[in-house]
Coordinates of N, CA and C and ligand atoms in Angstrom, one line a residue:
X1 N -21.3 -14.7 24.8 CA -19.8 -14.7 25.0 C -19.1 -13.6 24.2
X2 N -17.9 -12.8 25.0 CA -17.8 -12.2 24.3 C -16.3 -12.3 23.1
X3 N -16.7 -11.6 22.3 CA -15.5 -11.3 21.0 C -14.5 -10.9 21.5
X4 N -13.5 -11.2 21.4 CA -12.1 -10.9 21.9 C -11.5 -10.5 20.5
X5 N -10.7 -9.5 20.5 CA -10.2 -9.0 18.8 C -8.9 -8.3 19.1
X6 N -7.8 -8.8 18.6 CA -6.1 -8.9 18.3 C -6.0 -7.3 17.3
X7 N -5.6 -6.3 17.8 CA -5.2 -5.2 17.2 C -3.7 -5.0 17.2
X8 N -2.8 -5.5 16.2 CA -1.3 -5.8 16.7 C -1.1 -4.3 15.4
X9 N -0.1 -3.2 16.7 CA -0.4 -2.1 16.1 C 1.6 -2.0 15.4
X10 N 1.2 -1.5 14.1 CA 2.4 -1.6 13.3 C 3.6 -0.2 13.3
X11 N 3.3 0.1 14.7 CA 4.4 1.1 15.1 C 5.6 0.8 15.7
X12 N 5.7 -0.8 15.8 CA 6.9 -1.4 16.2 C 7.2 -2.5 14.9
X13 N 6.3 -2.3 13.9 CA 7.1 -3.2 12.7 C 8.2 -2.6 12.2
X14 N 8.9 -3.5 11.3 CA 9.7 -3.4 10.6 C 9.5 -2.6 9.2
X15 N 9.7 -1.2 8.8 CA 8.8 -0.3 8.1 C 9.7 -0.9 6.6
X16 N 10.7 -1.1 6.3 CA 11.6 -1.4 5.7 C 11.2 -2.8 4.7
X17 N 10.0 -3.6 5.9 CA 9.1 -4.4 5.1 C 8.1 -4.5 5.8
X18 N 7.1 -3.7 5.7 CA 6.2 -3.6 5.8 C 4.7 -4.2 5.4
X19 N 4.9 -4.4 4.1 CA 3.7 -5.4 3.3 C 4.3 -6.9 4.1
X20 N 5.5 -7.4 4.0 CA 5.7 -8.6 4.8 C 4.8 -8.4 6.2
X21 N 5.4 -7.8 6.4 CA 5.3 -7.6 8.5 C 3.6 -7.7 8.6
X22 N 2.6 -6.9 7.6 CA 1.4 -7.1 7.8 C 0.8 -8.5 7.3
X23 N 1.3 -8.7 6.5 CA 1.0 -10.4 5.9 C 1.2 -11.5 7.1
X24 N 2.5 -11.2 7.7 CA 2.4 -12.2 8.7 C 2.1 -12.2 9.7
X25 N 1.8 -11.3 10.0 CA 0.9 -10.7 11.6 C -0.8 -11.6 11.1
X26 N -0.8 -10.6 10.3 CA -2.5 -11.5 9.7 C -2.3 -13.2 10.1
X27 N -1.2 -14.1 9.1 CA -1.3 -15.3 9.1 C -1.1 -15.9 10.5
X28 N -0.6 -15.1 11.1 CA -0.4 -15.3 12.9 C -1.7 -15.2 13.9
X29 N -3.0 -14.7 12.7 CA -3.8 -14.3 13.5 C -4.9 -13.2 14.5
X30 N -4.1 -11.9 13.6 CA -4.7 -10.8 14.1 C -6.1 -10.6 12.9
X31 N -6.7 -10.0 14.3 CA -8.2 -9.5 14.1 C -8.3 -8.2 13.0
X32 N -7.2 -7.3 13.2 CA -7.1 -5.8 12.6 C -5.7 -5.4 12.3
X33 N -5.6 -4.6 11.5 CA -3.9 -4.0 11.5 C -4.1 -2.7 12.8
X34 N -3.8 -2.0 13.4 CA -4.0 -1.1 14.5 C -2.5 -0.4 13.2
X35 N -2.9 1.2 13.0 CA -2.3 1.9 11.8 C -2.1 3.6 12.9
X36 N -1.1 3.7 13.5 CA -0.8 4.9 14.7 C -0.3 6.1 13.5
X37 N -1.2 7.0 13.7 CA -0.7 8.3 12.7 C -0.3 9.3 13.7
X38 N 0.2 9.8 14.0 CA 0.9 11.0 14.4 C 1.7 12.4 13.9
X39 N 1.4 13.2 14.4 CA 1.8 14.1 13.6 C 2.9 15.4 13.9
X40 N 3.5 15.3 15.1 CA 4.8 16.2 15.6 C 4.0 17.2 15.6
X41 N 2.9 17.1 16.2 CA 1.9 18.9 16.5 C 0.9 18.0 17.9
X42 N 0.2 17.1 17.7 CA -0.8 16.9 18.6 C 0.2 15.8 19.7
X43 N 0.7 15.2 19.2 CA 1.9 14.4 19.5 C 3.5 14.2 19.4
X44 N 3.8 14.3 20.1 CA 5.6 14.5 20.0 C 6.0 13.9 19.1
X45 N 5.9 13.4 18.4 CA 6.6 12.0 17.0 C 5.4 12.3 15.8
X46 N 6.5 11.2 14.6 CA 6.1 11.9 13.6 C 6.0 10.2 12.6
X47 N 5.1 9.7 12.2 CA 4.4 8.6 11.6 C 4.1 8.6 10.3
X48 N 2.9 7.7 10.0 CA 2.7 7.5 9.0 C 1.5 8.3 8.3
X49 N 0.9 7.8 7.4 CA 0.1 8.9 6.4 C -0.9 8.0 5.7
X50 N -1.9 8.6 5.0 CA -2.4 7.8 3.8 C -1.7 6.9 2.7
X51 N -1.2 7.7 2.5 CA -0.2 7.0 1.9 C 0.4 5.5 1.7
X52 N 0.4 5.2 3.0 CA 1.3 4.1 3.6 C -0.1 2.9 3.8
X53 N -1.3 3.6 4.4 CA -2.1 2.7 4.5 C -3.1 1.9 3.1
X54 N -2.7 3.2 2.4 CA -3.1 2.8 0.5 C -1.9 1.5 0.4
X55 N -0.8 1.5 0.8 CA 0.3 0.6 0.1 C 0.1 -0.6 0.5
X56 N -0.2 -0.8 2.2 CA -0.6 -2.0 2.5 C -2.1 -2.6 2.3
X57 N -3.0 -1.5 1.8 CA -4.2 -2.5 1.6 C -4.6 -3.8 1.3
X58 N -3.7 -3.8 -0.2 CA -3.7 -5.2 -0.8 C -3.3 -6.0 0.1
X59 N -2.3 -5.8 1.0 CA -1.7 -7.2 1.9 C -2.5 -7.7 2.6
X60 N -3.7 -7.2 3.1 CA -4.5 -7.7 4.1 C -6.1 -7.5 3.5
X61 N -6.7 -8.9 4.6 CA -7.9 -8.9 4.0 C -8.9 -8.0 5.5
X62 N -7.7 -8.6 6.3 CA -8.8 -7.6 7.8 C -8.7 -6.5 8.1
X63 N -9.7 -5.9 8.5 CA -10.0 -4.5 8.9 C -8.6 -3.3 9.6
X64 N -8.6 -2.5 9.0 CA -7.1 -1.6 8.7 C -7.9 -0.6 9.9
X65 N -7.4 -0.2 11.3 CA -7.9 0.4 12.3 C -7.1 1.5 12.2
X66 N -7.8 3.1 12.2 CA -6.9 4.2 11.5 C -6.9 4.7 13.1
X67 N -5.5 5.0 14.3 CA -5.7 5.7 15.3 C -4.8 6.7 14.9
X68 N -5.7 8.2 14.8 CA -5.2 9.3 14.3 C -4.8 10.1 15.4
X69 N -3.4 10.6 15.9 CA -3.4 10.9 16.7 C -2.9 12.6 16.5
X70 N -3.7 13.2 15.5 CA -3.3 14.7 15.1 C -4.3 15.9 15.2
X71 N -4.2 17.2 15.0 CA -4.7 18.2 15.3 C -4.3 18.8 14.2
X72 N -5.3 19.8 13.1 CA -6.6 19.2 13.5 C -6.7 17.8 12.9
X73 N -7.6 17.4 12.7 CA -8.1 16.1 12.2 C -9.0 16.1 11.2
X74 N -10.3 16.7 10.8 CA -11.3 16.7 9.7 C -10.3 16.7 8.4
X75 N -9.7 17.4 8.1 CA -9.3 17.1 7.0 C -8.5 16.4 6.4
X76 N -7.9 15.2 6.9 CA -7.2 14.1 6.6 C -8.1 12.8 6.7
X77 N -9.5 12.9 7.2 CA -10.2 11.9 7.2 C -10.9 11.1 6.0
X78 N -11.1 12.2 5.1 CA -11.6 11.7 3.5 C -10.4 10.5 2.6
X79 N -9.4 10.9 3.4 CA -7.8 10.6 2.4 C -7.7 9.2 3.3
X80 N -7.8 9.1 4.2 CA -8.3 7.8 4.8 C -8.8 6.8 4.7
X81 N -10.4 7.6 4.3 CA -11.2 6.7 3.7 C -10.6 6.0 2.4
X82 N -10.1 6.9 1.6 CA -10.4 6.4 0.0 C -8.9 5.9 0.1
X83 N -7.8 5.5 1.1 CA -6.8 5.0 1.5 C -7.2 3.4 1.8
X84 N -8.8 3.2 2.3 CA -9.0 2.0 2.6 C -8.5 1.9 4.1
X85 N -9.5 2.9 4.5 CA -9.2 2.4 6.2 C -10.6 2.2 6.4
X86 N -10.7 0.7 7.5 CA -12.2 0.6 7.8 C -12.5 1.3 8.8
X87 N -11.8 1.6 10.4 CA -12.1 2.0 11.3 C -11.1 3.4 11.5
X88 N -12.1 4.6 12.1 CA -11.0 6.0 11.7 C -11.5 6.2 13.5
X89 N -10.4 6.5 13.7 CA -10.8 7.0 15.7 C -10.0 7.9 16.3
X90 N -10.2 9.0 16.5 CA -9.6 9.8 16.9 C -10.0 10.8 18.6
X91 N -8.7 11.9 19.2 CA -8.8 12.0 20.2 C -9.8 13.5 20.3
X92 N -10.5 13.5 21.3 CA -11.2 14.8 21.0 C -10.7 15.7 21.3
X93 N -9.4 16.1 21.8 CA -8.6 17.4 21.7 C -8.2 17.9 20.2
X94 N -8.5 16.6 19.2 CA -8.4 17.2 17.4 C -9.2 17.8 16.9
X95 N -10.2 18.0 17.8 CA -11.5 18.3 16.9 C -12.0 19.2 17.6
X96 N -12.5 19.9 16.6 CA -13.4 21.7 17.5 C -15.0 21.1 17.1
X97 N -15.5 20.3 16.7 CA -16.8 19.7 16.7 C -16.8 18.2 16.5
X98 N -16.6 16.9 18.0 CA -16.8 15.9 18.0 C -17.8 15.2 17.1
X99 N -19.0 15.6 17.8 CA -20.5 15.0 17.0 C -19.8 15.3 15.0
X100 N -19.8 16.3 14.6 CA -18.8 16.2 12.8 C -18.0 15.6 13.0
X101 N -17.3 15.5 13.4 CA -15.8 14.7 12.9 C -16.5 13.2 13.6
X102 N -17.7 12.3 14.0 CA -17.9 11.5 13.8 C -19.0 11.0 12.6
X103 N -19.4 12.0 12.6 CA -20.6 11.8 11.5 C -19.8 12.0 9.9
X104 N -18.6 12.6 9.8 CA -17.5 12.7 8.5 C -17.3 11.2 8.4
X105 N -16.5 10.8 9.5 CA -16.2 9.7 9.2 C -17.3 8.6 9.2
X106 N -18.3 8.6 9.1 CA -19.2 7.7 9.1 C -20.4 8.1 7.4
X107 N -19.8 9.3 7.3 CA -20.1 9.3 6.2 C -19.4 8.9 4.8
X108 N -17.8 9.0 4.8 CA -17.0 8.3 4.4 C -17.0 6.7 4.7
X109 N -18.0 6.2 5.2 CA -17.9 4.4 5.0 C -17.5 3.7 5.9
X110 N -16.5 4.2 7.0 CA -16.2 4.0 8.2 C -16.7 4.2 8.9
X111 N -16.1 2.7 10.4 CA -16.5 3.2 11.2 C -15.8 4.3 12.4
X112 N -16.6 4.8 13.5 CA -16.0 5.6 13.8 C -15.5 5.7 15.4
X113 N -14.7 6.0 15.8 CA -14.2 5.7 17.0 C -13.7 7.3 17.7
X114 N -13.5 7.4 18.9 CA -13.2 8.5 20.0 C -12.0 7.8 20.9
X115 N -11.2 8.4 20.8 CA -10.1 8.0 21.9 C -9.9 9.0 23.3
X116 N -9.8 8.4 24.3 CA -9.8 8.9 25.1 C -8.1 8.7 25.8
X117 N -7.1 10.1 26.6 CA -5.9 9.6 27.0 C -5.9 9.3 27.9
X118 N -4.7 8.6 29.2 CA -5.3 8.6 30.4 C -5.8 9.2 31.1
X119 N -5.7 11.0 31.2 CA -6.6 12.0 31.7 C -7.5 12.4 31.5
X120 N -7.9 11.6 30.1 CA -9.5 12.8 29.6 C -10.5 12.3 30.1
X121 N -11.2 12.8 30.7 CA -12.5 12.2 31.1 C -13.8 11.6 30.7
X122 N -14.7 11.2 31.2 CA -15.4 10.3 30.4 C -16.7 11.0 29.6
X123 N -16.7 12.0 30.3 CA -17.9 13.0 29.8 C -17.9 13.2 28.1
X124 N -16.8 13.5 28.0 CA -16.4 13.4 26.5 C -18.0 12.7 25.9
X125 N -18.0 11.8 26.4 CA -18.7 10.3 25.5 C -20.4 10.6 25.7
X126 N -20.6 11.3 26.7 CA -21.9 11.3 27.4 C -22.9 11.4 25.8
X127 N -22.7 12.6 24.9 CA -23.6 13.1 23.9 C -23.5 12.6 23.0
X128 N -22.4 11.6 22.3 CA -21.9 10.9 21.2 C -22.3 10.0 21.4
X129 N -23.2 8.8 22.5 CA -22.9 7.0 22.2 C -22.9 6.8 21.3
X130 N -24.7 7.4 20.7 CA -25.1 6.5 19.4 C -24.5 6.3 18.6
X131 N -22.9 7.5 17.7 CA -22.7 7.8 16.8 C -21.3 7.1 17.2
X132 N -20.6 6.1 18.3 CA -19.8 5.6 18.4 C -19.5 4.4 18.0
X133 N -19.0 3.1 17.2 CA -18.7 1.8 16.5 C -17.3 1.7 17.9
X134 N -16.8 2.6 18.2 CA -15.9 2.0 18.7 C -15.2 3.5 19.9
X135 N -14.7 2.9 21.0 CA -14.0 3.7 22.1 C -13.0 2.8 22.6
X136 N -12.0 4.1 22.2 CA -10.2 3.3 22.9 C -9.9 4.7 23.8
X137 N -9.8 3.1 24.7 CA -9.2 4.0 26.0 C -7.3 3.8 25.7
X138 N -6.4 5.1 25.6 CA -5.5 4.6 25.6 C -4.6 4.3 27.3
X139 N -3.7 3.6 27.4 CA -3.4 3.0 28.5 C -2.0 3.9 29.2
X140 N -1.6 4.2 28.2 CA -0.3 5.2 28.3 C -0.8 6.2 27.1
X141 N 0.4 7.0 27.6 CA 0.2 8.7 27.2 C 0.7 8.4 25.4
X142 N -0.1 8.9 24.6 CA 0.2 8.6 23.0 C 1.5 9.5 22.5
X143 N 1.7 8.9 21.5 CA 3.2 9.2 21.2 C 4.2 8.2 20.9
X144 N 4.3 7.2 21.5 CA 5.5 6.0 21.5 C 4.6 4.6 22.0
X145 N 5.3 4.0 21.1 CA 5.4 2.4 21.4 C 6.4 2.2 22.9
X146 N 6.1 1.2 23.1 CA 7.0 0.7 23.9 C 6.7 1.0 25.4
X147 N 5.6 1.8 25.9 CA 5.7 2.3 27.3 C 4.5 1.2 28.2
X148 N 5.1 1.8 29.6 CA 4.0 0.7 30.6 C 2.9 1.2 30.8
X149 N 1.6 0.0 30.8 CA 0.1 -0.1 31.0 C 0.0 0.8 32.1
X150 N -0.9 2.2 32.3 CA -1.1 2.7 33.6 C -2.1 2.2 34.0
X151 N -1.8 1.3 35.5 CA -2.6 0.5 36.3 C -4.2 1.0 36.3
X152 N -4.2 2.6 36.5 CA -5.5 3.6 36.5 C -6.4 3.4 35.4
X153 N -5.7 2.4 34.2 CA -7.0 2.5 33.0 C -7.9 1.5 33.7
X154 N -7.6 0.5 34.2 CA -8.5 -0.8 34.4 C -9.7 -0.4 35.5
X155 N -10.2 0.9 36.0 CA -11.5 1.3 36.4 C -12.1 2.1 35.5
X156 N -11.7 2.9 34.7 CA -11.7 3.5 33.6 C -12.3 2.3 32.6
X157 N -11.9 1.5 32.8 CA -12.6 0.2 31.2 C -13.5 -0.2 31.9
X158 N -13.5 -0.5 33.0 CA -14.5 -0.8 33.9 C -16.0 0.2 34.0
X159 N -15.8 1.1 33.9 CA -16.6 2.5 34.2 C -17.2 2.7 32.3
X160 N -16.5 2.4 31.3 CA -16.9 2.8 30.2 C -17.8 1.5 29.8
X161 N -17.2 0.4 30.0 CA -18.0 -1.0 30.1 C -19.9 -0.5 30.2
X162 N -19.4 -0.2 31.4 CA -21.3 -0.4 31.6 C -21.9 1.1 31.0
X163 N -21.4 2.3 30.7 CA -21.9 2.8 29.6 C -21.9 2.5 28.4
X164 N -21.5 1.3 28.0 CA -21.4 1.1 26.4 C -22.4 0.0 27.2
X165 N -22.6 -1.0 27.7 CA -23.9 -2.1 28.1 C -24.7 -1.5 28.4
X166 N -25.1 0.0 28.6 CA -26.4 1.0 29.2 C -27.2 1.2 27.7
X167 N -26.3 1.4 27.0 CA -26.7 1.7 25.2 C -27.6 0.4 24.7
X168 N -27.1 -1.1 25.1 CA -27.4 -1.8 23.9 C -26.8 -1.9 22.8
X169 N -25.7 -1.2 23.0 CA -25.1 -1.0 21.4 C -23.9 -1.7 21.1
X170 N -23.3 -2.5 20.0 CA -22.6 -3.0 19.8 C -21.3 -2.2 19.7
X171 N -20.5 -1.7 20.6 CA -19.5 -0.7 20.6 C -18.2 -1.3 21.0
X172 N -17.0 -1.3 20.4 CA -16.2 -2.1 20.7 C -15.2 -1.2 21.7
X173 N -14.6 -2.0 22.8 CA -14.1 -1.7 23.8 C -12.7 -1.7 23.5
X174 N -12.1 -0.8 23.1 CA -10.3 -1.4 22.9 C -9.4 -0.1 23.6
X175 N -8.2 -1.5 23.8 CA -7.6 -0.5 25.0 C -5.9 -0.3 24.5
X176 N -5.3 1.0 24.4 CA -3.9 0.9 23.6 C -2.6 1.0 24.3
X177 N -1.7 0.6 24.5 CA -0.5 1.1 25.3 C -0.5 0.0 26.3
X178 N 0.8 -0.7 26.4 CA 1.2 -1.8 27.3 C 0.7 -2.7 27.2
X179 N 0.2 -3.1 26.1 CA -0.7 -4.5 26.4 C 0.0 -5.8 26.0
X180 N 0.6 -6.5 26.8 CA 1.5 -7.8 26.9 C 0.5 -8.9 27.1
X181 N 1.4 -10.4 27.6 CA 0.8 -11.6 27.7 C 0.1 -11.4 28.9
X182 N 0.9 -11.1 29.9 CA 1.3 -10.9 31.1 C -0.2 -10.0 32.1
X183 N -0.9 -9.1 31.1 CA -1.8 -8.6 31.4 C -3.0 -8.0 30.9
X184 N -3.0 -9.1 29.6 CA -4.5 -9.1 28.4 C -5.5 -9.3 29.2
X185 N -4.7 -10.4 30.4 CA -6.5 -11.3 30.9 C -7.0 -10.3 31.7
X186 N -6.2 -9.5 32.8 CA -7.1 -8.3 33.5 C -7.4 -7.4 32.9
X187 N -7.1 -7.0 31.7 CA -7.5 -6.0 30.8 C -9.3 -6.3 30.2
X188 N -8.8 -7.6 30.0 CA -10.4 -8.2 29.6 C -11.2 -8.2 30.5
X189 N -10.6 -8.9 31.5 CA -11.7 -9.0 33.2 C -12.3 -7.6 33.1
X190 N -11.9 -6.4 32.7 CA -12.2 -5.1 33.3 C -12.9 -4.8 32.5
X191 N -13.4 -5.2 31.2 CA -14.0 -5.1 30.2 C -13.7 -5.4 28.8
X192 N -12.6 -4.9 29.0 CA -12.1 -4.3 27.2 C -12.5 -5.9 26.6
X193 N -12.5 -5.4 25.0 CA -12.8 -6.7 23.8 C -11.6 -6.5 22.7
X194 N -10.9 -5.7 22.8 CA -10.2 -5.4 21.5 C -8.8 -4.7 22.1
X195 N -7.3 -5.2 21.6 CA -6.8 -4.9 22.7 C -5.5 -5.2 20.9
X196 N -4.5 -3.9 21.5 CA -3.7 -3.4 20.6 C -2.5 -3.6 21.7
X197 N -1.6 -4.1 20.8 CA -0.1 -4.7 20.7 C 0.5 -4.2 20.3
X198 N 1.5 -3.5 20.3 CA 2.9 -3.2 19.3 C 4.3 -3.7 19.5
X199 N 4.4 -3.4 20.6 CA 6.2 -4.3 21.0 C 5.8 -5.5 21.2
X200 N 4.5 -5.9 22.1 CA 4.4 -7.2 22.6 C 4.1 -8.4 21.8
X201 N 4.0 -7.8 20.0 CA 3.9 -8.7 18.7 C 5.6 -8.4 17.8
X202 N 5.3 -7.3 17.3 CA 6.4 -7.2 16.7 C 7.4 -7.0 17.0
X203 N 7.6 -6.8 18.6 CA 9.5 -7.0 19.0 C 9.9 -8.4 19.2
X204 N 8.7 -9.3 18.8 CA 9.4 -10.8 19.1 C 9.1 -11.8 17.9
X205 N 10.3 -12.7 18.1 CA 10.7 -13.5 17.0 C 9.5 -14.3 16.1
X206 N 8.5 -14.8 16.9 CA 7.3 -15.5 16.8 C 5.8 -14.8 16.7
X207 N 5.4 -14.3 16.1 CA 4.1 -13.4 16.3 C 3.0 -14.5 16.3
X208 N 3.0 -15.8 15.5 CA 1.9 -16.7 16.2 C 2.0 -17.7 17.5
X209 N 3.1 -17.4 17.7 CA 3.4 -17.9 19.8 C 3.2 -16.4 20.6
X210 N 3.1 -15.6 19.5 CA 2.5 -14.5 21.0 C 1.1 -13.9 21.0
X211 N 0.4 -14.3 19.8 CA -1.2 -14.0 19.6 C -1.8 -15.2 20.4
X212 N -1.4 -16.4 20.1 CA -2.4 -17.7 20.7 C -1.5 -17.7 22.1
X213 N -0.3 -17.0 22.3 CA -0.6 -16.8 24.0 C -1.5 -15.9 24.4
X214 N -2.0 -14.8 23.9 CA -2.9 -13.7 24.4 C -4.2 -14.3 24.7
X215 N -4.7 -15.3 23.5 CA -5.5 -15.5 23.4 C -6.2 -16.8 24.4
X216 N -5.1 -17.7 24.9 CA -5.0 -18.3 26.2 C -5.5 -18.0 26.9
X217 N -4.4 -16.8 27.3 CA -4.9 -15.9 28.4 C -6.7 -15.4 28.3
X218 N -6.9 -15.3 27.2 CA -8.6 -14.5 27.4 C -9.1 -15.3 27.2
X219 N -9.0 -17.1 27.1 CA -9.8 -17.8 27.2 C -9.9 -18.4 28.8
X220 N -8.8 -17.7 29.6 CA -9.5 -18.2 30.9 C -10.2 -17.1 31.9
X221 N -10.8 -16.3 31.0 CA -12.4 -15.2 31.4 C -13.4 -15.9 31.4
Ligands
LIG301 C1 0.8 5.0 21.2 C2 0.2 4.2 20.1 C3 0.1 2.7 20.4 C4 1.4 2.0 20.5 C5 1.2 0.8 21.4 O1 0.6 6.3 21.0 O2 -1.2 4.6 20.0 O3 -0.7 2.0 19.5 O4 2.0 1.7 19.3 O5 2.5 0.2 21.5 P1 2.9 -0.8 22.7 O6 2.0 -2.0 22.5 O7 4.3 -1.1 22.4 O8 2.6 -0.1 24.0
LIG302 ZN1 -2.7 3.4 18.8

């Protein structure tokens, strides 16, 4: 059976309280904190830092998911690590050597992830499996919270699916952008295991009425 894992991403919290907002997401339920860095170079907008992910450590006991969405990238990964991020995943347009910038972060103690946007193709992945813990396909174009799921990812999760079941390897499948109540369950049908939230948790009044609806939903897969 498979693991279904709540990545409620904290680019729609309330930054103002922050250590709150991750406390109660956790007690609501989530699998991971999903932590969007951005940097007004690789991405239009402008985020958070080590810094911020050092401050919330203590709040939480679950795995702090680092999606780095900057250029370049190797050298903010060390500052990550010793920030207390478990998973570091980044897009391969940051990096002028993929295969290093996964073996860095796996040598720093994490694990390590590749993101793919909705255009980049899958080849990316072909020479990396072994050295992948995790691949997010994002669903919309990075940069902002708030935008709609492009219909095009769900053959795309589909297609990366049975290269991550070709491996044998325990690689988690998670998918970023648009992911509501409304369309976790075909997101899962298509493959994905791990599926990030940010308006669809923290723009609403109840975050444990909208995790154990997600989770509804993936229990009728
Ligand atoms: C977009 C970020 C996402 C974003 C998801 O660049 O990587 O994690 O916060 O937000 P929602 O769930 O609102 O689409
Ligand atoms: Zn993200």
């Amino acid at each position: 059976m498979t693991t279904y894992r709540i990545a409620p991403s904290i680019l729609s919290a309330d930054f103002a309280r922050l250590g709150e907002e991750v406390r109660n997401v956790v007690a609501a339920g989530a699998d991971m904190i999903h932590f969007d860095v951005m940097d007004n170079h690789y991405v239009p907008n402008l985020t958070i830092g080590p810094l911020v992910c050092e401050a919330i450590r203590p709040h939480v006991q679950v795995p702090i998911d680092v999606h780095l969405m900057v250029k370049p990238v190797d050298r903010i990964i060390p500052d990550f690590a010793k920030a207390g991020a478990n998973i570091i995943s980044f897009h391969p347009e940051g990096s002028e050597h993929i295969d290093r910038t996964l073996q860095l972060i796996r040598e720093h103690g994490c694990k390590a992830g590749l993101v793919l946007n909705p255009a980049t193709p899958l080849h990316v992945l072909e020479h990396v499996m072994d050295k992948l813990d995790l691949i997010l396909l994002m669903s919309v174009n990075p940069g902002y919270g708030g935008q709609s799921f492009i219909p095009q990812t769900l053959k795309k999760i589909a297609a990366v699916r049975k290269l991550i079941d070709a491996t044998g390897r325990d690689i988690m499948l998670q998918v970023d952008g648009g992911v509501k109540i409304d369309n976790i369950a075909e997101i899962a049908a298509a493959g994905a295991d791990t599926f990030v939230a940010g308006s669809a948790i923290f723009g609403k009044p109840d975050y444990t009425a909208v995790i154990n609806a997600m989770r509804a939903e993936l229990s009728k897969i």
